[in-house]
């Protein structure tokens, strides 16, 4: 068993990292976190260098509009002082929803999304607000029962999702129909007042699963060109709507850290290591296609959540030191920043570090490893963490995320989710109800 978070001092944290064979950047001076960041060559600027990662709450209304609970989350994020708010996964077509509680943007609910963007702008004092557009692929459960849309048969993912080997893979014709839907959703996001649309390609949802469709026949499988076709065509469709004040963004995972031939961007001998050959090629194409903002990530929450979001308590004991997981995310961002400097890059992996998170984030920015640092679980637990940093306070140990995975546990039970520990009203009651009733 590797060490859990028990670092009382900076020295203890850095010493343990060194023992684990990794180095964490660190800065005592946090002033860089107050710095505004220009997004690529657009006229959009963050308000500071701390951002909110997309964090799905599984609580939309049946028609895909944000509910009161969704709006509560957005308001908490927007009031907390972060420099950019990246709104959660929102599908472009109904059958792609992870549940009947996932956001879905369409002509019929544009006003609700307008309200969402407007309130986020107002409460944040003008921070950019990005909407994440996605297709949930294998995780699709539009009516709360599984209707997987799979790119190919991946035995590891099939086992997780209880998909039999004769289940039909998605047709080329269906995939052909999707770029137009992403284009349309981006147009709606722009009309609604968002500052950008994210073409999501990570975590083994449909676009990211296709990246490793080596075994799929036809136009969407086999070669690099085929495996990246849907992502490339969708970026092209979204790029028609980009302008100096509307950015094409992407939540992008350069590697899902699954073994070849089921993983993208992984070393064929050791899937915990990234082989950058194809990710670099794709990342350059993303730039050429017009992407100017990326929130990076690694792994998939469905197979290797310890890679995706280092935790103290989760479904299993991580097979590596937890700080090594944090360092993998930080160093992957550093590689990406160097590979394509023209893309403004948000780093990931900081919530695990509790009150040291801003210091490691500031260190990473000062060392040129990323342009801004994002916070996911921390923003559920402690939405005004950025305000505290900007006002010169150290993060409060009583408010930080404990990486206990209760938010994920709720999500896995198809419940709406948040932090039952730090945001008790309403999530403790929800947590008790879900786990007492089942
Ligand atoms: C409950 C929950 C919901 C999430 N929802 C999304 C999402 O909608 N889109 C996305 O790209 N990532 C999502 N993520 C991943 C986070 O954005 C983030 O990458 C991850 O939690 C690691 O960052 P952290 O260590 O700051 O939490 C989610 C994670 C959790 C735990």
CSV table of C-alpha atoms and ligand atoms in Angstrom, one decimal:
chain,number,residue,atom,x,y,z
A,1,UNK,CA,0.0,0.0,0.0
A,2,UNK,CA,1.4,3.4,-0.9
A,3,UNK,CA,1.2,6.5,1.4
A,4,UNK,CA,-2.0,8.4,1.7
A,5,UNK,CA,-2.0,12.2,2.0
A,6,UNK,CA,-0.5,13.0,5.3
A,7,UNK,CA,1.8,16.0,4.6
A,8,UNK,CA,1.9,18.6,7.2
A,9,UNK,CA,4.6,20.7,5.6
A,10,UNK,CA,5.9,21.5,2.1
A,11,UNK,CA,9.1,19.7,3.0
A,12,UNK,CA,7.3,16.5,3.9
A,13,UNK,CA,5.4,16.6,0.6
A,14,UNK,CA,8.4,17.3,-1.6
A,15,UNK,CA,10.5,14.7,0.3
A,16,UNK,CA,7.9,12.1,-0.2
A,17,UNK,CA,7.6,12.9,-3.9
A,18,UNK,CA,11.4,12.5,-4.2
A,19,UNK,CA,11.2,9.1,-2.5
A,20,UNK,CA,8.5,8.1,-5.0
A,21,UNK,CA,11.0,9.0,-7.7
A,22,UNK,CA,9.2,12.1,-9.0
A,23,UNK,CA,9.6,15.9,-8.6
A,24,UNK,CA,6.8,18.3,-8.0
A,25,UNK,CA,7.2,21.9,-9.0
A,26,UNK,CA,6.5,24.2,-6.1
A,27,UNK,CA,6.4,28.0,-5.5
A,28,UNK,CA,5.9,29.8,-2.2
A,29,UNK,CA,4.9,32.9,-4.1
A,30,UNK,CA,1.4,32.5,-5.5
A,31,UNK,CA,1.2,35.8,-7.4
A,32,UNK,CA,1.4,34.1,-10.8
A,33,UNK,CA,-2.0,32.6,-10.1
A,34,UNK,CA,-3.6,36.1,-10.3
A,35,UNK,CA,-2.2,36.5,-13.8
A,36,UNK,CA,-4.8,36.7,-16.6
A,37,UNK,CA,-4.1,34.4,-19.5
A,38,UNK,CA,-4.9,35.2,-23.1
A,39,UNK,CA,-6.6,32.2,-24.8
A,40,UNK,CA,-4.5,31.5,-27.9
A,41,UNK,CA,-4.8,34.3,-30.5
A,42,UNK,CA,-8.4,35.2,-29.4
A,43,UNK,CA,-9.5,38.3,-27.6
A,44,UNK,CA,-10.6,36.2,-24.7
A,45,UNK,CA,-8.7,36.4,-21.4
A,46,UNK,CA,-9.1,34.4,-18.3
A,47,UNK,CA,-9.6,36.4,-15.1
A,48,UNK,CA,-6.7,34.7,-13.4
A,49,UNK,CA,-4.8,31.4,-13.8
A,50,UNK,CA,-7.1,29.1,-11.8
A,51,UNK,CA,-10.0,27.4,-13.6
A,52,UNK,CA,-12.9,25.1,-12.9
A,53,UNK,CA,-12.7,21.7,-14.7
A,54,UNK,CA,-15.9,20.4,-16.2
A,55,UNK,CA,-17.7,18.5,-13.4
A,56,UNK,CA,-20.9,16.7,-14.3
A,57,UNK,CA,-23.7,16.7,-11.7
A,58,UNK,CA,-26.1,14.3,-13.4
A,59,UNK,CA,-29.0,16.6,-12.5
A,60,UNK,CA,-30.3,18.2,-15.6
A,61,UNK,CA,-34.0,18.4,-16.4
A,62,UNK,CA,-35.5,15.6,-18.7
A,63,UNK,CA,-35.2,17.9,-21.7
A,64,UNK,CA,-31.5,18.5,-21.1
A,65,UNK,CA,-31.8,22.0,-19.6
A,66,UNK,CA,-29.9,22.8,-16.4
A,67,UNK,CA,-32.0,22.2,-13.3
A,68,UNK,CA,-32.0,24.3,-10.2
A,69,UNK,CA,-29.3,22.0,-8.8
A,70,UNK,CA,-27.2,22.4,-12.0
A,71,UNK,CA,-27.6,26.2,-11.7
A,72,UNK,CA,-26.6,26.0,-8.0
A,73,UNK,CA,-23.3,24.3,-9.0
A,74,UNK,CA,-22.6,26.9,-11.7
A,75,UNK,CA,-23.4,29.8,-9.4
A,76,UNK,CA,-21.1,28.3,-6.7
A,77,UNK,CA,-18.3,27.9,-9.3
A,78,UNK,CA,-18.9,31.4,-10.7
A,79,UNK,CA,-18.9,33.1,-7.4
A,80,UNK,CA,-15.8,31.4,-6.2
A,81,UNK,CA,-13.3,33.6,-8.0
A,82,UNK,CA,-11.9,31.2,-10.6
A,83,UNK,CA,-10.6,32.7,-13.8
A,84,UNK,CA,-12.5,30.5,-16.2
A,85,UNK,CA,-15.5,28.1,-15.9
A,86,UNK,CA,-15.5,25.0,-18.0
A,87,UNK,CA,-19.1,23.8,-17.9
A,88,UNK,CA,-19.7,20.1,-17.7
A,89,UNK,CA,-20.4,17.4,-20.4
A,90,UNK,CA,-23.4,18.3,-22.5
A,91,UNK,CA,-24.5,16.1,-25.4
A,92,UNK,CA,-25.3,17.1,-28.9
A,93,UNK,CA,-27.9,14.4,-29.5
A,94,UNK,CA,-30.3,12.7,-27.1
A,95,UNK,CA,-29.1,9.1,-27.5
A,96,UNK,CA,-25.6,10.2,-26.4
A,97,UNK,CA,-26.6,11.1,-22.8
A,98,UNK,CA,-25.0,9.2,-19.9
A,99,UNK,CA,-28.4,9.4,-18.2
A,100,UNK,CA,-31.6,11.3,-18.4
A,101,UNK,CA,-29.9,13.8,-16.1
A,102,UNK,CA,-27.1,14.8,-18.5
A,103,UNK,CA,-27.2,18.2,-20.2
A,104,UNK,CA,-28.3,18.3,-23.8
A,105,UNK,CA,-28.3,21.5,-25.8
A,106,UNK,CA,-30.9,21.9,-28.7
A,107,UNK,CA,-33.2,24.4,-30.3
A,108,UNK,CA,-35.9,23.8,-27.7
A,109,UNK,CA,-33.9,24.8,-24.6
A,110,UNK,CA,-31.6,27.5,-25.8
A,111,UNK,CA,-33.0,30.0,-23.3
A,112,UNK,CA,-32.1,27.8,-20.4
A,113,UNK,CA,-28.5,27.7,-21.7
A,114,UNK,CA,-28.5,31.4,-22.2
A,115,UNK,CA,-29.4,31.8,-18.5
A,116,UNK,CA,-26.6,29.5,-17.5
A,117,UNK,CA,-24.0,31.4,-19.5
A,118,UNK,CA,-25.4,34.8,-18.4
A,119,UNK,CA,-25.4,33.9,-14.7
A,120,UNK,CA,-21.9,32.4,-14.9
A,121,UNK,CA,-20.6,35.6,-16.5
A,122,UNK,CA,-22.4,37.9,-14.1
A,123,UNK,CA,-21.4,36.1,-10.9
A,124,UNK,CA,-17.8,35.6,-12.0
A,125,UNK,CA,-17.4,39.2,-13.1
A,126,UNK,CA,-16.8,38.2,-16.7
A,127,UNK,CA,-14.8,35.0,-16.5
A,128,UNK,CA,-14.9,33.0,-19.8
A,129,UNK,CA,-17.4,30.2,-19.8
A,130,UNK,CA,-16.9,27.2,-22.0
A,131,UNK,CA,-19.4,24.5,-22.8
A,132,UNK,CA,-18.3,20.9,-23.1
A,133,UNK,CA,-19.8,19.1,-26.1
A,134,UNK,CA,-19.8,15.3,-26.1
A,135,UNK,CA,-21.1,12.0,-27.2
A,136,UNK,CA,-21.0,9.5,-24.3
A,137,UNK,CA,-20.5,6.5,-26.6
A,138,UNK,CA,-20.2,3.3,-24.6
A,139,UNK,CA,-21.6,5.0,-21.5
A,140,UNK,CA,-24.8,6.1,-23.2
A,141,UNK,CA,-27.9,5.5,-21.0
A,142,UNK,CA,-30.3,8.2,-22.3
A,143,UNK,CA,-33.3,6.7,-20.4
A,144,UNK,CA,-31.2,5.5,-17.5
A,145,UNK,CA,-30.8,2.1,-19.0
A,146,UNK,CA,-27.7,1.1,-21.0
A,147,UNK,CA,-27.8,1.8,-24.8
A,148,UNK,CA,-24.0,1.6,-25.5
A,149,UNK,CA,-22.7,3.1,-28.7
A,150,UNK,CA,-19.4,1.2,-29.1
A,151,UNK,CA,-16.6,1.9,-31.6
A,152,UNK,CA,-15.2,-1.6,-31.4
A,153,UNK,CA,-15.0,-4.5,-29.1
A,154,UNK,CA,-12.6,-3.8,-26.3
A,155,UNK,CA,-12.6,-6.8,-23.9
A,156,UNK,CA,-11.6,-4.7,-20.9
A,157,UNK,CA,-14.3,-2.1,-21.4
A,158,UNK,CA,-16.8,-4.7,-22.5
A,159,UNK,CA,-16.3,-6.5,-19.2
A,160,UNK,CA,-16.8,-3.2,-17.2
A,161,UNK,CA,-20.0,-2.4,-19.1
A,162,UNK,CA,-21.2,-6.0,-19.4
A,163,UNK,CA,-21.3,-5.8,-23.2
A,164,UNK,CA,-21.4,-9.2,-25.0
A,165,UNK,CA,-19.0,-9.9,-27.9
A,166,UNK,CA,-21.8,-10.0,-30.4
A,167,UNK,CA,-23.2,-6.6,-29.5
A,168,UNK,CA,-23.3,-4.4,-32.7
A,169,UNK,CA,-20.6,-1.8,-33.1
A,170,UNK,CA,-21.8,1.7,-34.3
A,171,UNK,CA,-22.1,2.1,-38.0
A,172,UNK,CA,-20.0,4.3,-40.2
A,173,UNK,CA,-23.2,6.0,-41.3
A,174,UNK,CA,-24.1,7.0,-37.8
A,175,UNK,CA,-20.6,8.4,-37.2
A,176,UNK,CA,-20.9,10.3,-40.5
A,177,UNK,CA,-23.9,12.1,-39.1
A,178,UNK,CA,-22.2,13.4,-35.9
A,179,UNK,CA,-19.9,16.3,-37.1
A,180,UNK,CA,-22.9,18.3,-38.2
A,181,UNK,CA,-24.5,17.8,-34.8
A,182,UNK,CA,-21.4,19.1,-33.1
A,183,UNK,CA,-21.3,22.1,-35.5
A,184,UNK,CA,-25.0,22.8,-34.7
A,185,UNK,CA,-24.4,22.5,-30.9
A,186,UNK,CA,-21.4,24.9,-31.1
A,187,UNK,CA,-23.6,27.4,-33.0
A,188,UNK,CA,-26.2,27.1,-30.2
A,189,UNK,CA,-23.5,27.5,-27.5
A,190,UNK,CA,-22.3,30.7,-29.2
A,191,UNK,CA,-25.9,32.0,-29.5
A,192,UNK,CA,-26.4,31.2,-25.8
A,193,UNK,CA,-23.4,33.4,-25.0
A,194,UNK,CA,-20.7,30.9,-24.1
A,195,UNK,CA,-17.2,32.0,-24.9
A,196,UNK,CA,-16.3,28.7,-26.5
A,197,UNK,CA,-17.3,25.1,-27.3
A,198,UNK,CA,-15.3,22.1,-26.3
A,199,UNK,CA,-15.0,19.2,-28.7
A,200,UNK,CA,-14.4,16.6,-26.0
A,201,UNK,CA,-12.0,13.8,-26.8
A,202,UNK,CA,-11.0,11.9,-23.7
A,203,UNK,CA,-11.9,9.4,-21.0
A,204,UNK,CA,-13.0,6.7,-23.6
A,205,UNK,CA,-16.2,8.3,-24.5
A,206,UNK,CA,-17.0,7.9,-28.2
A,207,UNK,CA,-14.3,10.2,-29.8
A,208,UNK,CA,-11.6,9.0,-27.5
A,209,UNK,CA,-12.6,5.3,-27.9
A,210,UNK,CA,-12.3,5.7,-31.7
A,211,UNK,CA,-8.7,6.9,-31.3
A,212,UNK,CA,-7.8,3.3,-30.4
A,213,UNK,CA,-10.1,1.6,-32.9
A,214,UNK,CA,-7.1,-0.3,-34.4
A,215,UNK,CA,-9.3,-3.4,-34.9
A,216,UNK,CA,-12.3,-1.7,-36.4
A,217,UNK,CA,-12.7,-2.2,-40.2
A,218,UNK,CA,-13.8,0.6,-42.5
A,219,UNK,CA,-13.4,4.4,-42.6
A,220,UNK,CA,-13.2,4.9,-38.8
A,221,UNK,CA,-10.8,2.2,-37.9
A,222,UNK,CA,-7.2,1.0,-38.4
A,223,UNK,CA,-5.0,3.8,-39.7
A,224,UNK,CA,-4.4,7.1,-37.7
A,225,UNK,CA,-6.4,9.0,-40.3
A,226,UNK,CA,-9.4,6.7,-39.9
A,227,UNK,CA,-9.2,6.6,-36.1
A,228,UNK,CA,-9.1,10.4,-35.8
A,229,UNK,CA,-11.7,11.0,-38.6
A,230,UNK,CA,-14.7,11.7,-36.4
A,231,UNK,CA,-12.7,14.1,-34.1
A,232,UNK,CA,-11.1,15.9,-37.1
A,233,UNK,CA,-14.5,16.2,-39.0
A,234,UNK,CA,-16.2,17.5,-35.8
A,235,UNK,CA,-13.5,20.1,-35.2
A,236,UNK,CA,-14.0,21.2,-38.8
A,237,UNK,CA,-17.7,21.6,-38.2
A,238,UNK,CA,-17.2,23.5,-35.0
A,239,UNK,CA,-14.5,25.8,-36.5
A,240,UNK,CA,-17.1,27.5,-38.7
A,241,UNK,CA,-18.3,29.3,-35.6
A,242,UNK,CA,-15.0,30.3,-34.1
A,243,UNK,CA,-14.1,34.0,-33.9
A,244,UNK,CA,-11.9,36.3,-31.9
A,245,UNK,CA,-14.5,36.0,-29.1
A,246,UNK,CA,-15.6,32.4,-29.5
A,247,UNK,CA,-12.9,29.8,-29.1
A,248,UNK,CA,-12.8,26.1,-30.1
A,249,UNK,CA,-11.6,24.2,-27.1
A,250,UNK,CA,-11.0,20.6,-26.3
A,251,UNK,CA,-10.9,18.4,-23.2
A,252,UNK,CA,-8.2,16.2,-24.5
A,253,UNK,CA,-6.6,13.1,-23.2
A,254,UNK,CA,-3.4,12.3,-25.1
A,255,UNK,CA,-3.3,8.8,-23.6
A,256,UNK,CA,-5.9,6.6,-22.0
A,257,UNK,CA,-3.1,4.6,-20.5
A,258,UNK,CA,-4.7,1.3,-21.5
A,259,UNK,CA,-2.6,-1.5,-23.0
A,260,UNK,CA,-2.2,-1.7,-26.8
A,261,UNK,CA,-4.3,-2.4,-28.9
A,262,UNK,CA,-7.0,-1.2,-26.6
A,263,UNK,CA,-5.4,2.1,-25.7
A,264,UNK,CA,-4.4,5.3,-27.5
A,265,UNK,CA,-1.0,7.0,-26.9
A,266,UNK,CA,0.4,4.2,-24.8
A,267,UNK,CA,3.8,2.6,-24.9
A,268,UNK,CA,3.3,-0.9,-26.4
A,269,UNK,CA,5.5,-2.5,-23.7
A,270,UNK,CA,4.3,-0.5,-20.7
A,271,UNK,CA,0.9,1.1,-20.8
A,272,UNK,CA,1.6,3.3,-17.8
A,273,UNK,CA,4.0,5.2,-20.0
A,274,UNK,CA,2.9,7.5,-22.8
A,275,UNK,CA,4.1,7.0,-26.4
A,276,UNK,CA,3.8,10.6,-27.7
A,277,UNK,CA,4.1,9.8,-31.4
A,278,UNK,CA,0.4,9.8,-32.3
A,279,UNK,CA,-0.8,12.2,-29.5
A,280,UNK,CA,1.8,14.8,-30.8
A,281,UNK,CA,0.6,14.3,-34.3
A,282,UNK,CA,-3.0,14.7,-33.3
A,283,UNK,CA,-2.3,17.7,-31.0
A,284,UNK,CA,-0.7,19.5,-34.0
A,285,UNK,CA,-3.8,18.7,-36.1
A,286,UNK,CA,-6.0,20.1,-33.3
A,287,UNK,CA,-4.0,23.4,-33.5
A,288,UNK,CA,-4.3,23.4,-37.3
A,289,UNK,CA,-8.0,22.8,-37.0
A,290,UNK,CA,-8.4,25.9,-34.8
A,291,UNK,CA,-8.3,24.6,-31.3
A,292,UNK,CA,-6.8,27.3,-29.0
A,293,UNK,CA,-7.7,26.0,-25.6
A,294,UNK,CA,-7.2,22.6,-24.1
A,295,UNK,CA,-7.9,21.2,-20.6
A,296,UNK,CA,-5.7,18.2,-20.5
A,297,UNK,CA,-6.4,14.9,-18.8
A,298,UNK,CA,-5.2,11.2,-18.9
A,299,UNK,CA,-6.7,7.8,-18.5
A,300,UNK,CA,-10.3,7.0,-18.1
A,301,UNK,CA,-12.5,6.9,-15.0
A,302,UNK,CA,-13.9,3.6,-16.1
A,303,UNK,CA,-10.7,1.6,-16.2
A,304,UNK,CA,-7.9,3.4,-14.4
A,305,UNK,CA,-9.4,6.2,-12.3
A,306,UNK,CA,-6.2,6.4,-10.2
A,307,UNK,CA,-4.5,7.8,-13.4
A,308,UNK,CA,-7.5,10.0,-14.2
A,309,UNK,CA,-7.9,11.6,-10.7
A,310,UNK,CA,-5.4,10.5,-8.1
A,311,UNK,CA,-7.3,9.7,-4.9
A,312,UNK,CA,-6.7,8.6,-1.3
A,313,UNK,CA,-9.8,6.4,-1.2
A,314,UNK,CA,-11.5,4.9,-4.3
A,315,UNK,CA,-12.6,1.6,-5.7
A,316,UNK,CA,-9.1,0.0,-5.4
A,317,UNK,CA,-5.7,0.7,-4.0
A,318,UNK,CA,-3.7,2.4,-6.7
A,319,UNK,CA,-0.8,0.4,-8.1
A,320,UNK,CA,1.6,3.3,-7.8
A,321,UNK,CA,2.5,6.1,-5.4
A,322,UNK,CA,-0.3,8.6,-5.4
A,323,UNK,CA,2.2,11.5,-6.0
A,324,UNK,CA,3.6,9.6,-9.0
A,325,UNK,CA,0.0,9.8,-10.4
A,326,UNK,CA,-0.1,13.6,-9.8
A,327,UNK,CA,3.4,14.0,-11.4
A,328,UNK,CA,2.3,12.0,-14.5
A,329,UNK,CA,-0.5,14.5,-15.2
A,330,UNK,CA,1.8,17.5,-14.6
A,331,UNK,CA,4.6,16.1,-16.8
A,332,UNK,CA,2.2,15.1,-19.6
A,333,UNK,CA,0.9,18.7,-19.6
A,334,UNK,CA,4.5,19.9,-19.7
A,335,UNK,CA,5.1,17.8,-22.8
A,336,UNK,CA,2.0,19.2,-24.5
A,337,UNK,CA,2.9,22.8,-23.7
A,338,UNK,CA,6.2,22.3,-25.4
A,339,UNK,CA,4.8,20.4,-28.3
A,340,UNK,CA,2.2,23.1,-29.3
A,341,UNK,CA,2.8,26.3,-27.5
A,342,UNK,CA,0.0,28.1,-29.4
A,343,UNK,CA,-2.6,26.2,-27.5
A,344,UNK,CA,-3.4,27.6,-24.1
A,345,UNK,CA,-3.2,24.7,-21.8
A,346,UNK,CA,-4.9,24.0,-18.5
A,347,UNK,CA,-3.1,21.5,-16.3
A,348,UNK,CA,-4.9,18.8,-14.2
A,349,UNK,CA,-4.1,16.7,-11.2
A,350,UNK,CA,-4.1,19.3,-8.4
A,351,UNK,CA,-7.1,18.5,-6.2
A,352,UNK,CA,-5.2,15.6,-4.6
A,353,UNK,CA,-2.6,18.1,-3.2
A,354,UNK,CA,-5.1,19.8,-0.9
A,355,UNK,CA,-3.7,23.0,0.6
A,356,UNK,CA,-0.5,22.6,-1.4
A,357,UNK,CA,-2.4,22.6,-4.7
A,358,UNK,CA,-2.0,26.3,-5.4
A,359,UNK,CA,1.7,26.1,-4.7
A,360,UNK,CA,2.3,23.2,-7.0
A,361,UNK,CA,0.1,24.8,-9.6
A,362,UNK,CA,2.0,28.1,-9.4
A,363,UNK,CA,5.3,26.1,-9.6
A,364,UNK,CA,4.0,24.4,-12.7
A,365,UNK,CA,3.0,27.6,-14.4
A,366,UNK,CA,6.3,29.3,-13.5
A,367,UNK,CA,8.2,26.4,-15.0
A,368,UNK,CA,6.2,26.7,-18.2
A,369,UNK,CA,4.5,23.3,-17.8
A,370,UNK,CA,1.0,24.8,-18.4
A,371,UNK,CA,-0.7,28.2,-18.7
A,372,UNK,CA,-3.3,27.8,-16.0
A,373,UNK,CA,-4.3,25.1,-13.5
A,374,UNK,CA,-7.7,23.5,-13.3
A,375,UNK,CA,-9.6,22.1,-10.2
A,376,UNK,CA,-12.3,19.4,-10.4
A,377,UNK,CA,-13.2,17.7,-7.1
A,378,UNK,CA,-11.7,20.7,-5.2
A,379,UNK,CA,-14.4,22.9,-6.8
A,380,UNK,CA,-17.2,20.6,-5.6
A,381,UNK,CA,-15.8,20.7,-2.1
A,382,UNK,CA,-14.4,24.2,-1.9
A,383,UNK,CA,-15.8,26.4,-4.7
A,384,UNK,CA,-14.2,29.6,-3.4
A,385,UNK,CA,-10.7,28.2,-3.2
A,386,UNK,CA,-9.6,30.8,-5.9
A,387,UNK,CA,-10.9,33.7,-3.9
A,388,UNK,CA,-8.9,32.6,-0.9
A,389,UNK,CA,-5.8,32.3,-3.0
A,390,UNK,CA,-6.3,35.7,-4.6
A,391,UNK,CA,-6.9,37.3,-1.2
A,392,UNK,CA,-3.7,35.9,0.1
A,393,UNK,CA,-5.0,33.1,2.3
A,394,UNK,CA,-3.7,29.6,2.4
A,395,UNK,CA,-6.3,27.0,1.5
A,396,UNK,CA,-8.3,25.9,4.6
A,397,UNK,CA,-7.7,22.3,5.6
A,398,UNK,CA,-11.3,22.1,6.8
A,399,UNK,CA,-12.6,22.9,3.3
A,400,UNK,CA,-10.3,21.1,0.9
A,401,UNK,CA,-11.3,18.0,-1.1
A,402,UNK,CA,-10.2,14.8,0.7
A,403,UNK,CA,-10.3,12.7,-2.6
A,404,UNK,CA,-12.6,10.2,-0.9
A,405,UNK,CA,-14.4,9.4,-4.2
A,406,UNK,CA,-17.9,9.9,-2.6
A,407,UNK,CA,-18.7,12.2,-5.6
A,408,UNK,CA,-17.8,9.4,-8.0
A,409,UNK,CA,-19.6,6.7,-5.9
A,410,UNK,CA,-22.8,8.8,-6.2
A,411,UNK,CA,-22.3,9.1,-10.0
A,412,UNK,CA,-21.8,5.4,-10.4
A,413,UNK,CA,-25.2,4.9,-8.7
A,414,UNK,CA,-26.7,7.1,-11.4
A,415,UNK,CA,-27.5,9.7,-8.7
A,416,UNK,CA,-27.0,13.4,-9.0
A,417,UNK,CA,-23.6,14.2,-7.5
A,418,UNK,CA,-21.6,16.8,-5.5
A,419,UNK,CA,-19.5,16.6,-2.3
A,420,UNK,CA,-21.4,15.0,0.6
A,421,UNK,CA,-18.5,15.9,3.0
A,422,UNK,CA,-18.0,19.6,2.3
A,423,UNK,CA,-21.3,20.5,0.7
A,424,UNK,CA,-23.6,18.6,3.0
A,425,UNK,CA,-26.7,20.5,2.1
A,426,UNK,CA,-27.9,18.9,-0.1
A,427,UNK,CA,-25.4,16.1,-0.9
A,428,UNK,CA,-25.1,14.4,2.5
A,429,UNK,CA,-28.8,13.6,2.4
A,430,UNK,CA,-28.6,12.5,-1.2
A,431,UNK,CA,-25.6,10.3,-0.3
A,432,UNK,CA,-27.4,8.7,2.7
A,433,UNK,CA,-30.5,8.1,0.7
A,434,UNK,CA,-28.7,6.5,-2.2
A,435,UNK,CA,-26.5,4.2,-0.1
A,436,UNK,CA,-29.2,3.4,2.5
A,437,UNK,CA,-31.8,2.5,0.0
A,438,UNK,CA,-29.5,0.3,-2.1
B,1,LIG,C1,-18.1,13.6,-10.2
B,1,LIG,C2,-17.2,13.9,-11.4
B,1,LIG,C3,-17.7,14.4,-12.6
B,1,LIG,C4,-16.9,14.7,-13.7
B,1,LIG,N1,-17.4,15.3,-14.8
B,1,LIG,C5,-16.6,15.5,-15.9
B,1,LIG,C6,-17.2,16.1,-17.1
B,1,LIG,O1,-18.4,16.4,-17.2
B,1,LIG,N2,-16.3,16.3,-18.1
B,1,LIG,C7,-15.0,16.0,-18.0
B,1,LIG,O2,-14.2,16.3,-19.0
B,1,LIG,N3,-14.4,15.6,-16.9
B,1,LIG,C8,-15.2,15.3,-15.8
B,1,LIG,N4,-14.7,14.9,-14.6
B,1,LIG,C9,-13.2,14.8,-14.5
B,1,LIG,C10,-12.7,16.1,-13.9
B,1,LIG,O3,-12.9,17.2,-14.8
B,1,LIG,C11,-11.2,16.1,-13.6
B,1,LIG,O4,-10.5,15.8,-14.8
B,1,LIG,C12,-10.8,15.0,-12.5
B,1,LIG,O5,-11.6,15.1,-11.4
B,1,LIG,C13,-9.3,15.3,-12.1
B,1,LIG,O6,-9.2,16.6,-11.6
B,1,LIG,P1,-9.2,16.9,-10.0
B,1,LIG,O7,-8.0,16.1,-9.5
B,1,LIG,O8,-9.0,18.4,-9.9
B,1,LIG,O9,-10.5,16.4,-9.4
B,1,LIG,C14,-15.5,14.5,-13.5
B,1,LIG,C15,-15.0,14.0,-12.4
B,1,LIG,C16,-15.8,13.7,-11.3
B,1,LIG,C17,-15.2,13.2,-10.0
